[in-house]
Amino acid sequence: MKKSLLAICYFLLIVLYASAQKEIRVGAFNYYPAIYQDTNGEIKGFYVDAFKEIEEKENLQFKYVFGSWDQCLQCIKDEEVDFLVSVAYTEERVLFMDYASVPLLTVWGEVYVNSSSNIDGIRDLEDKKVAIMKADINSWYLQELTRKLSVNCTFVYGEDSDDVFSKVARNKVDAGVVNNTFGAAKSREYDLHSSGIIFNPFDIYFTVKKGKNKDILNLLNQYLEEWKYKSNSVYNIARRKWSHGDVGTIQIFPKWLKNATIMVVGILVVLVSFLVLLRYRVNVATRKVRNTEDKLSRAILFAPFPIMIHAEDGEVIAISDSWTEISGYSHKEIPTISDWTEKAYRQKSTVVKESIDRLYSYNKKIEDGEFEIFTSNGEKVIWDFSSAPLGTFDDGRRLVISMAKDVTERKLYESELITAKERAVKSDILKSAFLANMSHEIRTPMNGIIGFADLLKTPQLNSEKQEKYIKIITKSGKRMLNIINDIVDISKIESGLTEVNIQETNINEQLDEIYNFFKPEVEDRGVLLRCKDQLIKREEKINTDDEKIFAVLMNLVKNALKYCERGFIDFGCVRKENCLEFYVKDTGIGIAKDKHKAIFERFIQADIYDVNARQGAGLGLAISKAYVEMLGGNIWVESEIGEGANFYFSIPILMNMPKKEVSPLQNQTQKN
């Protein structure tokens, strides 16, 4: 009984403690990584991590009211929140808000670029495309700065900081402007770095409504003063965690200049040290050779790039730490040049002395060139070597200093540029062929319309010919309309304006409608049209975009009819686990296997280089592929020349997809 009473009392104490917690409403908006809302609706960031310490120590509970920046400002005015985070000081805001005395952060705008960019100054933005955000103070400041300096660049608007980084990473623009807090946290994810262009530094604060919540403001000031100047405080630990350790850093020099500077300084340090050692060696000629070798080794040990000193007999005197770090081989593993070449080149060197003779005959630095080497873990890298004579030991052996630069990334980039150029040339050829085909496709129905319209003006034209001419004009007009519709559809897909509209759809009704639409035309051509739609219940509906399903089926059946002059055309669907698989089969001319992928690309017919190519803009299958991928499905073809063609596409049966603007063709272009 006594234990039961104690348990009840303990429970009541917990309930009373929890109920005594004071709830404080925090106005929060998307300011990654300080505070933001993830896809699950949870509020995260280094502010949130730090606030947990206040909650535990002060018996408080922070409730986050998330919205846009404008919504948060209105909430503080209407007293719907108790305080705001990350507010810059302005004369307008101080009229209705009180600011904390201790700033949260000092932030600024930074221009970020990709690894291949040579932008490292404000004037390098001339004739460049720069991504910015609307209504962003840093973006406005950069626009004003470029205007005052007469730097002509094109500004492209992004929806948010992630969109700006995405545009830079995908080479849609040359540079992008974000605040330094976001840049430090996200630059590694997008493989970007700061160009060194920084501007517009300002402090941000906690704020409350003017004359309200002074106790909260004082509490926040108290914790900020304690946190900011302790490196191991929860606030600073959270900042480093969310920013990958890059807290408040400014990159003054571009990466290539920094590396080049280090390399030059390192070379100078090595050479100066070596000259000092040589002079010292003359003065103390009685010192043993080994002491001299030790000093030479220490001189290059910490060089920031690979360095090796070796003698003409092949002995490796010393290597730098960078040599070991990059190649994986320590000095013990490569005591001689032969050991090095056997491991790095997979062959022993036999021409060390001859190379040194040639080097000393020139008596200057020699560029040895680029070589592919194997690291200790079997990875291939490319080093650019150069060598120079380094004098002689007391024992008469000549010395050589060899320096290397790892150019693996540069060579890979050059290879990617060559590949990209080849793809661009191929794309130009395809577009030229498409334009030639499109010119023919548009002129043919246009000539028919104009020509037979003129014939209708013929005096005393009988009604039979009139009707015949009108039918030809109507047919040409429909053909022209189909071409224009295809061009409009592909343009909307390319520009990302095509929306997915998910709703309940009866697939059988769509199959019946397509069958009834094509049946007269197919029968006139002597081809059998068959539709199998009984593999799912007649009344069953699925969630999908009915217009896009209908458009894909129409394109595939129309395509089959175009290339099928005899036999049959079958179409229908089959239920397979969690998806519906549609098919359109014909007994037409068939498609070569090497063209199975090409026919789904833009502007391509399988026989576009054939003088007997059928009419059509070559857009129907590309549009169909884009629509199917928007619905989360796949499309493919099975065919051989002379054996007909079987087209298939599948879509999920149960879909819960929001409306979105997606261009699968743009994604395909980026992957290619």
XYZ file of C-alpha atoms in Angstrom:
672
model
C 0.000 0.000 0.000
C 2.840 2.318 0.876
C 4.550 1.681 -2.469
C 1.312 2.412 -4.318
C 0.932 5.747 -2.540
C 4.527 6.669 -3.398
C 3.957 5.810 -7.061
C 0.803 7.937 -7.161
C 2.626 10.874 -5.565
C 5.499 10.550 -8.022
C 3.077 10.520 -10.935
C 1.274 13.609 -9.591
C 4.601 15.446 -9.238
C 5.469 14.701 -12.881
C 2.051 15.924 -14.038
C 2.335 19.090 -11.958
C 5.856 19.727 -13.259
C 4.792 19.294 -16.869
C 1.745 21.510 -16.412
C 3.953 24.184 -14.844
C 5.972 24.498 -18.036
C 5.464 27.898 -19.658
C 4.797 27.800 -23.380
C 6.628 30.368 -25.528
C 5.632 30.838 -29.155
C 8.513 31.266 -31.587
C 7.969 32.827 -35.022
C 9.963 30.650 -37.410
C 10.605 30.899 -41.150
C 12.809 29.036 -43.650
C 16.402 30.148 -42.841
C 18.543 27.020 -43.360
C 20.533 25.839 -41.427
C 19.598 28.102 -38.497
C 15.920 27.100 -38.575
C 13.715 25.442 -41.171
C 10.852 22.962 -41.643
C 11.735 19.568 -43.098
C 9.545 17.482 -45.399
C 7.884 15.827 -42.388
C 6.847 19.206 -40.966
C 9.424 19.056 -38.115
C 11.223 22.299 -37.189
C 15.010 21.803 -37.189
C 18.268 23.798 -37.220
C 20.984 24.950 -34.858
C 18.603 27.476 -33.199
C 16.297 24.586 -32.285
C 19.208 22.531 -30.882
C 20.287 25.475 -28.715
C 16.738 26.255 -27.507
C 16.493 22.746 -26.024
C 19.027 23.754 -23.356
C 16.839 26.735 -22.368
C 13.765 24.483 -22.230
C 15.487 22.041 -19.869
C 17.093 24.638 -17.578
C 14.164 27.108 -17.394
C 11.252 24.588 -17.495
C 9.934 26.201 -20.694
C 8.365 24.787 -23.826
C 9.012 26.467 -27.189
C 6.155 26.153 -29.673
C 7.199 26.973 -33.246
C 4.770 28.917 -35.439
C 6.138 28.390 -38.952
C 5.353 30.620 -41.931
C 6.871 32.940 -44.503
C 8.938 35.976 -43.494
C 5.993 38.333 -44.137
C 3.671 36.082 -42.126
C 6.092 36.077 -39.176
C 6.260 39.886 -39.166
C 2.464 40.050 -39.101
C 2.337 37.483 -36.271
C 4.626 39.600 -34.060
C 2.459 42.643 -34.744
C -0.721 40.704 -33.877
C 0.950 39.133 -30.777
C 0.398 35.642 -32.197
C 4.050 34.829 -31.391
C 6.224 35.905 -28.456
C 9.518 36.464 -30.309
C 11.139 36.214 -33.748
C 14.538 34.807 -34.789
C 17.092 36.210 -37.286
C 15.796 39.783 -37.691
C 18.002 42.476 -39.280
C 17.853 45.984 -37.831
C 15.954 48.610 -39.867
C 14.452 51.976 -38.966
C 11.015 50.717 -39.973
C 11.100 47.570 -37.806
C 12.329 49.319 -34.663
C 8.995 51.174 -34.583
C 7.107 47.985 -33.684
C 9.793 45.634 -32.311
C 12.361 45.626 -29.493
C 15.747 44.053 -30.337
C 18.005 41.889 -28.181
C 21.194 43.639 -27.099
C 23.381 40.685 -28.165
C 23.412 39.844 -31.901
C 22.808 36.241 -32.953
C 25.082 36.235 -36.010
C 26.899 38.516 -38.399
C 25.884 37.528 -41.927
C 26.740 38.748 -45.386
C 26.121 38.000 -49.040
C 28.485 35.709 -50.965
C 28.798 34.802 -54.629
C 29.215 31.023 -55.102
C 30.533 29.278 -58.240
C 31.307 25.719 -59.356
C 34.773 24.163 -59.266
C 35.557 24.972 -62.905
C 34.754 28.688 -62.651
C 37.424 31.397 -62.981
C 35.284 34.064 -61.294
C 37.156 35.572 -58.353
C 36.305 39.273 -58.464
C 33.303 41.526 -59.014
C 34.449 42.511 -62.522
C 34.648 38.866 -63.551
C 30.823 38.916 -63.544
C 30.874 40.873 -66.811
C 28.593 39.144 -69.374
C 27.852 36.351 -66.858
C 24.524 34.948 -65.653
C 23.981 35.330 -61.893
C 21.154 33.608 -59.970
C 19.513 35.728 -57.234
C 16.337 35.637 -55.096
C 13.528 38.180 -55.365
C 13.097 40.575 -52.415
C 16.461 39.473 -50.989
C 18.543 42.285 -49.480
C 21.844 40.707 -50.571
C 20.591 40.284 -54.152
C 19.438 43.898 -54.229
C 22.793 45.048 -52.894
C 24.749 43.115 -55.565
C 22.518 44.543 -58.325
C 23.245 48.045 -57.076
C 26.963 47.300 -56.784
C 27.249 45.985 -60.361
C 25.240 48.948 -61.632
C 27.528 51.454 -59.904
C 30.646 49.667 -61.186
C 29.156 49.387 -64.729
C 29.478 45.591 -64.659
C 26.994 44.210 -67.169
C 25.629 40.832 -66.079
C 22.309 39.054 -66.420
C 20.337 38.291 -63.253
C 18.195 35.134 -63.159
C 15.643 34.753 -60.357
C 15.476 31.626 -58.193
C 12.701 30.648 -55.798
C 14.988 30.220 -52.791
C 18.619 29.565 -51.841
C 18.400 25.873 -52.806
C 17.090 26.859 -56.250
C 19.980 29.334 -56.673
C 22.568 26.630 -55.818
C 20.800 24.120 -58.080
C 21.035 26.506 -61.050
C 24.780 27.032 -60.466
C 25.473 23.299 -59.980
C 23.603 22.428 -63.214
C 25.504 25.179 -65.141
C 22.261 27.041 -65.861
C 24.035 30.160 -64.567
C 27.666 31.124 -63.953
C 27.261 32.185 -60.297
C 24.672 32.508 -57.513
C 24.116 34.825 -54.520
C 23.154 33.447 -51.060
C 23.915 34.412 -47.472
C 27.087 32.988 -45.955
C 25.239 30.868 -43.368
C 23.362 28.905 -46.020
C 26.453 28.770 -48.254
C 28.690 27.253 -45.574
C 26.092 24.554 -44.828
C 25.090 23.630 -48.384
C 28.095 24.336 -50.647
C 29.576 20.817 -50.214
C 26.243 19.189 -51.035
C 26.142 21.048 -54.380
C 29.944 20.833 -54.975
C 30.254 24.645 -55.045
C 32.664 27.083 -53.416
C 32.801 30.766 -52.651
C 34.270 32.992 -55.352
C 35.653 35.317 -52.683
C 33.130 38.049 -53.611
C 31.505 39.110 -50.302
C 29.420 42.164 -49.483
C 26.784 43.756 -47.255
C 27.670 42.417 -43.746
C 25.000 43.012 -41.054
C 23.920 41.624 -37.648
C 20.717 39.698 -36.951
C 18.895 39.580 -33.600
C 16.069 38.080 -31.555
C 13.094 40.506 -31.393
C 9.799 40.872 -29.464
C 6.848 43.180 -29.984
C 7.647 46.665 -28.764
C 6.977 46.978 -25.041
C 6.118 43.263 -24.682
C 7.878 40.122 -23.405
C 10.863 41.923 -21.864
C 11.477 38.901 -19.629
C 11.862 36.639 -22.672
C 14.239 39.107 -24.348
C 16.372 39.376 -21.191
C 16.493 35.573 -20.898
C 17.626 35.219 -24.516
C 20.292 37.933 -24.024
C 21.567 36.108 -20.947
C 21.975 32.790 -22.792
C 23.477 34.426 -25.904
C 26.162 36.158 -23.817
C 26.998 32.804 -22.215
C 26.919 30.817 -25.493
C 28.707 33.027 -27.996
C 32.091 33.200 -26.330
C 32.392 29.529 -25.349
C 33.544 27.271 -28.175
C 32.025 24.215 -26.476
C 28.611 25.809 -25.790
C 25.528 24.087 -27.187
C 25.003 27.042 -29.540
C 28.481 26.903 -31.122
C 28.524 23.099 -31.269
C 25.174 23.156 -33.091
C 26.438 25.811 -35.525
C 29.518 23.774 -36.381
C 27.462 20.607 -36.801
C 24.948 22.210 -39.175
C 27.584 24.216 -41.075
C 30.168 21.378 -41.404
C 32.536 23.418 -39.234
C 32.632 26.414 -41.639
C 31.258 28.979 -39.172
C 31.698 32.619 -40.109
C 34.478 32.000 -42.630
C 35.217 34.304 -45.532
C 37.116 33.039 -48.561
C 39.172 36.003 -49.697
C 41.166 34.191 -52.349
C 39.815 31.741 -54.940
C 40.819 28.135 -54.444
C 43.209 27.971 -57.396
C 45.047 31.127 -56.308
C 45.353 29.857 -52.755
C 46.790 26.518 -53.939
C 49.129 28.250 -56.360
C 50.335 30.609 -53.632
C 50.995 27.717 -51.261
C 52.859 25.877 -54.005
C 55.062 28.873 -54.852
C 55.776 29.598 -51.191
C 56.561 25.932 -50.609
C 59.000 25.850 -53.522
C 60.673 29.016 -52.279
C 60.916 27.616 -48.753
C 62.442 24.391 -50.059
C 64.906 26.153 -52.335
C 65.921 28.740 -49.731
C 66.321 26.027 -47.111
C 68.383 23.994 -49.489
C 70.661 26.941 -50.334
C 71.152 27.642 -46.640
C 71.977 23.996 -46.062
C 74.484 23.978 -48.918
C 76.210 27.091 -47.550
C 76.236 25.565 -44.106
C 77.675 22.365 -45.533
C 80.598 24.278 -47.077
C 81.355 25.890 -43.748
C 81.187 22.578 -41.909
C 82.737 20.255 -44.511
C 83.705 17.768 -41.834
C 80.074 17.003 -41.014
C 79.026 13.551 -42.021
C 77.011 12.943 -45.174
C 74.176 11.426 -43.197
C 73.609 14.619 -41.218
C 73.301 16.512 -44.483
C 70.797 14.002 -45.797
C 68.737 14.318 -42.628
C 68.563 18.076 -42.976
C 67.520 17.797 -46.610
C 64.780 15.384 -45.614
C 63.443 17.737 -42.934
C 63.483 20.614 -45.403
C 60.987 18.943 -47.703
C 59.049 16.832 -45.224
C 56.134 19.240 -44.832
C 56.019 20.676 -48.368
C 52.366 21.141 -49.468
C 52.885 19.243 -52.737
C 54.743 16.014 -53.691
C 58.537 16.409 -53.638
C 61.267 13.793 -53.907
C 65.036 14.190 -53.636
C 67.101 11.323 -55.020
C 70.719 10.638 -55.948
C 72.141 9.535 -59.278
C 72.680 5.996 -57.993
C 68.913 5.702 -57.515
C 68.738 6.174 -53.729
C 65.699 8.176 -52.585
C 67.023 10.647 -50.028
C 63.695 12.097 -48.882
C 60.044 12.540 -49.886
C 57.477 15.015 -48.609
C 54.425 14.068 -46.569
C 52.253 15.122 -49.528
C 53.982 12.509 -51.692
C 53.013 9.831 -49.168
C 49.490 11.159 -48.599
C 48.605 11.166 -52.302
C 50.469 8.048 -53.499
C 50.101 6.008 -50.315
C 53.803 4.973 -50.338
C 56.067 5.818 -47.408
C 59.815 6.386 -47.662
C 60.423 2.890 -46.287
C 58.403 1.358 -49.132
C 60.300 3.227 -51.881
C 63.947 3.478 -50.762
C 65.097 3.595 -54.414
C 63.817 4.951 -57.706
C 63.426 1.369 -58.959
C 61.131 0.571 -56.032
C 59.060 3.662 -56.820
C 58.722 2.942 -60.550
C 57.942 -0.717 -59.915
C 55.051 0.216 -57.614
C 53.804 3.359 -59.358
C 54.400 2.401 -63.014
C 54.376 -1.396 -62.585
C 57.854 -1.557 -64.169
C 61.447 -1.044 -63.012
C 63.439 1.987 -64.136
C 66.873 1.424 -65.719
C 67.712 4.941 -66.980
C 68.159 6.963 -63.778
C 71.784 7.950 -64.435
C 71.116 8.843 -68.084
C 68.244 11.094 -67.037
C 70.438 12.866 -64.471
C 73.215 13.344 -67.067
C 70.718 15.013 -69.406
C 69.301 17.127 -66.568
C 72.739 18.397 -65.509
C 73.742 19.108 -69.099
C 70.795 21.501 -69.393
C 71.477 22.787 -65.852
C 67.898 24.026 -65.419
C 64.415 22.817 -64.571
C 62.965 20.304 -67.048
C 59.275 19.519 -67.512
C 59.090 15.732 -67.530
C 55.395 15.653 -68.505
C 52.264 13.909 -67.288
C 52.306 10.258 -66.194
C 49.656 7.829 -64.997
C 50.632 6.213 -61.697
C 49.074 3.610 -59.415
C 48.558 4.490 -55.754
C 49.050 1.937 -52.998
C 45.327 1.069 -53.047
C 45.384 0.464 -56.824
C 43.750 3.745 -57.828
C 45.021 5.443 -60.989
C 45.988 9.123 -60.759
C 47.808 11.478 -63.126
C 50.834 13.476 -61.964
C 52.601 16.278 -63.841
C 56.336 15.950 -63.064
C 59.209 18.413 -63.306
C 62.815 17.985 -62.179
C 65.814 20.211 -61.472
C 69.496 19.629 -60.582
C 70.198 20.076 -56.861
C 74.001 19.950 -56.642
C 76.167 17.208 -55.139
C 76.803 15.531 -51.821
C 80.255 15.533 -50.242
C 80.671 12.007 -51.544
C 80.295 13.350 -55.086
C 76.847 11.992 -55.862
C 74.654 14.328 -57.874
C 71.187 15.113 -56.491
C 67.891 15.787 -58.238
C 64.734 17.351 -56.855
C 61.539 16.095 -58.508
C 58.256 17.922 -57.986
C 54.799 16.695 -58.955
C 51.320 18.155 -59.291
C 48.200 15.986 -59.143
C 46.241 16.846 -62.319
C 43.754 13.954 -62.175
C 40.740 16.207 -61.698
C 41.867 18.551 -64.469
C 42.293 15.677 -66.945
C 38.912 14.285 -65.985
C 37.374 17.699 -66.550
C 39.063 17.979 -69.953
C 37.694 14.542 -70.870
C 34.214 15.609 -69.795
C 34.509 18.749 -71.931
C 35.417 16.656 -74.973
C 32.458 14.343 -74.332
C 30.144 17.318 -73.877
C 31.373 18.811 -77.155
C 30.717 15.547 -78.984
C 27.204 15.426 -77.548
C 26.607 19.036 -78.561
C 27.707 18.285 -82.136
C 25.396 15.269 -82.209
C 22.554 17.398 -80.856
C 23.141 20.036 -83.566
C 22.990 17.330 -86.258
C 19.727 15.993 -84.856
C 18.205 19.465 -84.634
C 19.258 20.277 -88.200
C 17.665 17.071 -89.426
C 14.542 17.831 -87.431
C 14.282 21.380 -88.830
C 14.626 20.049 -92.373
C 11.908 17.476 -91.692
C 9.704 20.051 -89.937
C 10.040 22.467 -92.859
C 8.803 19.719 -95.187
C 5.991 18.696 -92.811
C 4.654 22.255 -92.488
C 5.005 23.170 -96.173
C 3.230 20.021 -97.409
C -0.195 20.625 -95.763
C 0.184 24.385 -96.256
C 0.699 23.916 -99.996
C -2.343 21.641 -100.041
C -4.489 24.236 -98.276
C -3.327 27.139 -100.460
C -3.365 25.155 -103.717
C -6.853 23.696 -103.378
C -8.202 26.938 -101.942
C -7.133 28.590 -105.218
C -8.798 25.769 -107.195
C -12.061 26.506 -105.395
C -12.024 29.888 -107.143
C -12.276 28.141 -110.523
C -15.441 29.402 -112.370
C -18.283 26.914 -112.874
C -16.630 24.341 -110.556
C -19.026 21.403 -110.089
C -20.146 20.319 -106.616
C -18.299 16.983 -106.780
C -14.906 18.645 -107.266
C -15.801 21.314 -104.698
C -16.467 18.633 -102.095
C -13.250 16.815 -103.059
C -11.151 20.007 -102.721
C -12.757 20.880 -99.401
C -11.976 17.395 -98.021
C -8.333 17.785 -99.059
C -8.160 21.246 -97.438
C -9.755 19.846 -94.242
C -7.354 16.905 -94.141
C -4.352 19.220 -94.678
C -5.649 21.525 -91.957
C -5.954 18.648 -89.483
C -2.432 17.505 -90.325
C -1.150 21.071 -89.791
C -3.053 21.274 -86.462
C -1.530 17.981 -85.263
C 1.977 19.259 -86.039
C 1.337 22.535 -84.207
C -0.189 20.688 -81.211
C 2.912 18.460 -80.980
C 5.206 21.508 -81.097
C 3.165 23.257 -78.372
C 3.169 20.117 -76.174
C 6.916 19.561 -76.486
C 7.566 23.264 -75.795
C 5.475 23.108 -72.593
C 7.321 19.988 -71.472
C 10.727 21.552 -72.266
C 9.887 24.701 -70.264
C 8.503 22.759 -67.271
C 4.964 24.124 -67.628
C 3.213 20.782 -68.013
C 1.181 19.923 -64.915
C 0.118 16.522 -63.613
C -3.598 16.463 -62.732
C -4.363 13.351 -60.646
C -8.008 12.287 -60.463
C -10.183 9.184 -60.563
C -10.009 7.632 -64.024
C -11.914 4.752 -65.678
C -9.340 3.110 -67.938
C -11.897 0.979 -69.787
C -13.843 4.042 -70.886
C -10.645 5.539 -72.328
C -9.824 2.321 -74.215
C -13.369 2.217 -75.640
C -13.150 5.837 -76.729
C -9.848 5.291 -78.558
C -11.208 2.123 -80.217
C -14.325 3.957 -81.485
C -12.227 6.903 -82.667
C -9.784 4.892 -84.789
C -12.082 2.065 -85.941
C -13.468 3.812 -89.090
C -10.031 4.913 -90.301
C -8.454 1.500 -89.616
C -11.217 -0.392 -91.405
C -10.935 1.895 -94.449
C -7.289 0.829 -94.721
C -8.101 -2.872 -94.437
C -6.356 -3.301 -91.074
C -7.963 -5.139 -88.139
C -8.214 -3.087 -84.894
C -8.631 -5.053 -81.641
C -8.973 -3.810 -78.044
C -8.726 -6.037 -74.970
C -10.026 -4.209 -71.909
C -11.556 -6.925 -69.753
C -8.548 -7.695 -67.568
C -9.759 -5.226 -64.940
C -13.280 -4.651 -63.657
C -15.421 -2.464 -65.877
C -16.316 -0.166 -63.013
C -12.822 -0.007 -61.490
C -11.120 3.382 -61.291
C -7.553 4.371 -60.507
C -5.915 7.639 -59.509
C -3.948 9.067 -62.424
C -3.938 11.835 -65.049
C -6.557 10.656 -67.550
C -5.609 13.247 -70.195
C -1.993 12.105 -70.318
C -2.937 8.404 -70.422
C -5.328 9.198 -73.293
C -2.657 11.242 -75.121
C -0.049 8.454 -74.834
C -2.475 5.801 -76.127
C -3.581 8.085 -78.974
C 0.049 8.698 -79.998
C 0.942 4.989 -79.906
C -2.148 3.832 -81.853
C -1.721 6.677 -84.364
C 1.956 5.719 -84.760
C 1.020 2.050 -85.293
C -1.575 3.016 -87.923
C 1.005 5.148 -89.753
C 3.424 2.243 -90.207
C 0.930 -0.650 -90.534
C -0.562 -1.255 -93.997
C -1.883 -4.774 -93.403
C -2.564 -7.242 -90.614
C -3.805 -5.970 -87.244
C -3.318 -3.447 -84.447
C -3.933 -4.691 -80.876
C -4.070 -2.468 -77.818
C -5.198 -2.844 -74.225
C -3.908 -3.186 -70.665
C -2.885 -5.876 -68.192
C -2.935 -5.658 -64.416
C 0.456 -6.520 -62.865
C 0.708 -6.284 -59.065
C 0.734 -2.542 -58.275
C 0.717 -1.245 -61.827
C -1.204 -1.301 -65.106
C 0.781 -2.302 -68.183
C -0.588 -0.903 -71.468
C 0.400 -2.220 -74.877
C -0.012 -1.319 -78.534
C 1.047 -4.037 -81.010
C 1.074 -3.871 -84.809
C 2.207 -5.919 -87.798
C 3.882 -2.957 -89.518
C 7.369 -2.373 -90.864
C 9.096 -2.731 -87.467
C 12.009 -0.825 -85.909
C 15.712 -1.691 -85.924
C 17.084 -2.619 -82.477
C 19.736 0.110 -82.570
C 16.912 2.700 -82.897
C 14.838 1.529 -79.890
C 16.160 4.288 -77.620
C 16.516 6.963 -80.285
C 12.814 6.976 -81.256
C 11.881 8.297 -77.789
C 14.211 11.288 -78.062
C 13.090 14.692 -79.250
C 12.975 15.491 -82.967
C 13.892 11.944 -84.060
C 12.101 9.479 -86.322
C 13.624 6.003 -86.486
C 14.326 6.579 -90.201
C 14.966 10.323 -90.203
C 17.966 9.961 -92.526
C 15.967 7.773 -94.931
C 14.578 9.531 -97.967
C 11.417 7.425 -97.537
C 10.678 8.673 -93.982
C 6.944 8.780 -93.229
C 5.151 12.021 -92.445
C 5.431 13.286 -88.900
C 7.477 15.676 -86.778
C 9.114 12.949 -84.712
C 7.647 14.348 -81.475
C 4.832 11.922 -80.594
C 6.955 9.283 -78.886
C 9.079 11.893 -77.067
C 5.884 13.482 -75.697
C 4.550 10.047 -74.715
C 7.773 9.190 -72.849
C 7.653 12.514 -70.975
C 4.021 11.977 -69.932
C 4.621 8.384 -68.757
C 7.632 9.409 -66.645
C 5.614 12.269 -65.102
C 3.126 9.620 -63.928
C 5.902 7.533 -62.358
C 5.974 4.875 -65.070
C 8.206 3.500 -67.840
C 7.819 3.110 -71.612
C 9.687 0.739 -73.970
C 9.460 -1.012 -77.332
C 10.150 -4.545 -78.577
C 10.586 -4.776 -82.328
C 12.664 -5.919 -85.278
C 12.690 -4.836 -88.914
C 9.780 -6.449 -90.782
C 8.335 -8.016 -87.588
C 6.026 -5.215 -86.449
C 6.396 -3.251 -83.219
C 5.146 -3.851 -79.657
C 5.032 -0.692 -77.511
C 4.500 -1.007 -73.730
C 4.149 1.471 -70.897
C 3.295 0.961 -67.228
C 1.918 3.284 -64.542
C 1.254 2.745 -60.814
C -2.355 1.857 -59.995
C -2.573 3.694 -56.672
C -0.997 7.112 -57.021
C -1.055 10.057 -54.662
C 0.966 12.623 -56.510
C 0.615 16.403 -56.070
C 0.469 18.704 -59.029
C 3.926 19.596 -60.178
C 5.792 21.216 -62.990
C 8.359 18.743 -64.291
C 10.221 18.349 -67.532
C 11.486 14.773 -67.907
C 13.067 15.810 -71.183
C 15.135 18.424 -69.358
C 16.185 15.757 -66.827
C 17.102 13.440 -69.699
C 19.206 16.182 -71.292
C 21.080 16.756 -68.051
C 21.776 13.020 -67.649
C 23.051 12.798 -71.200
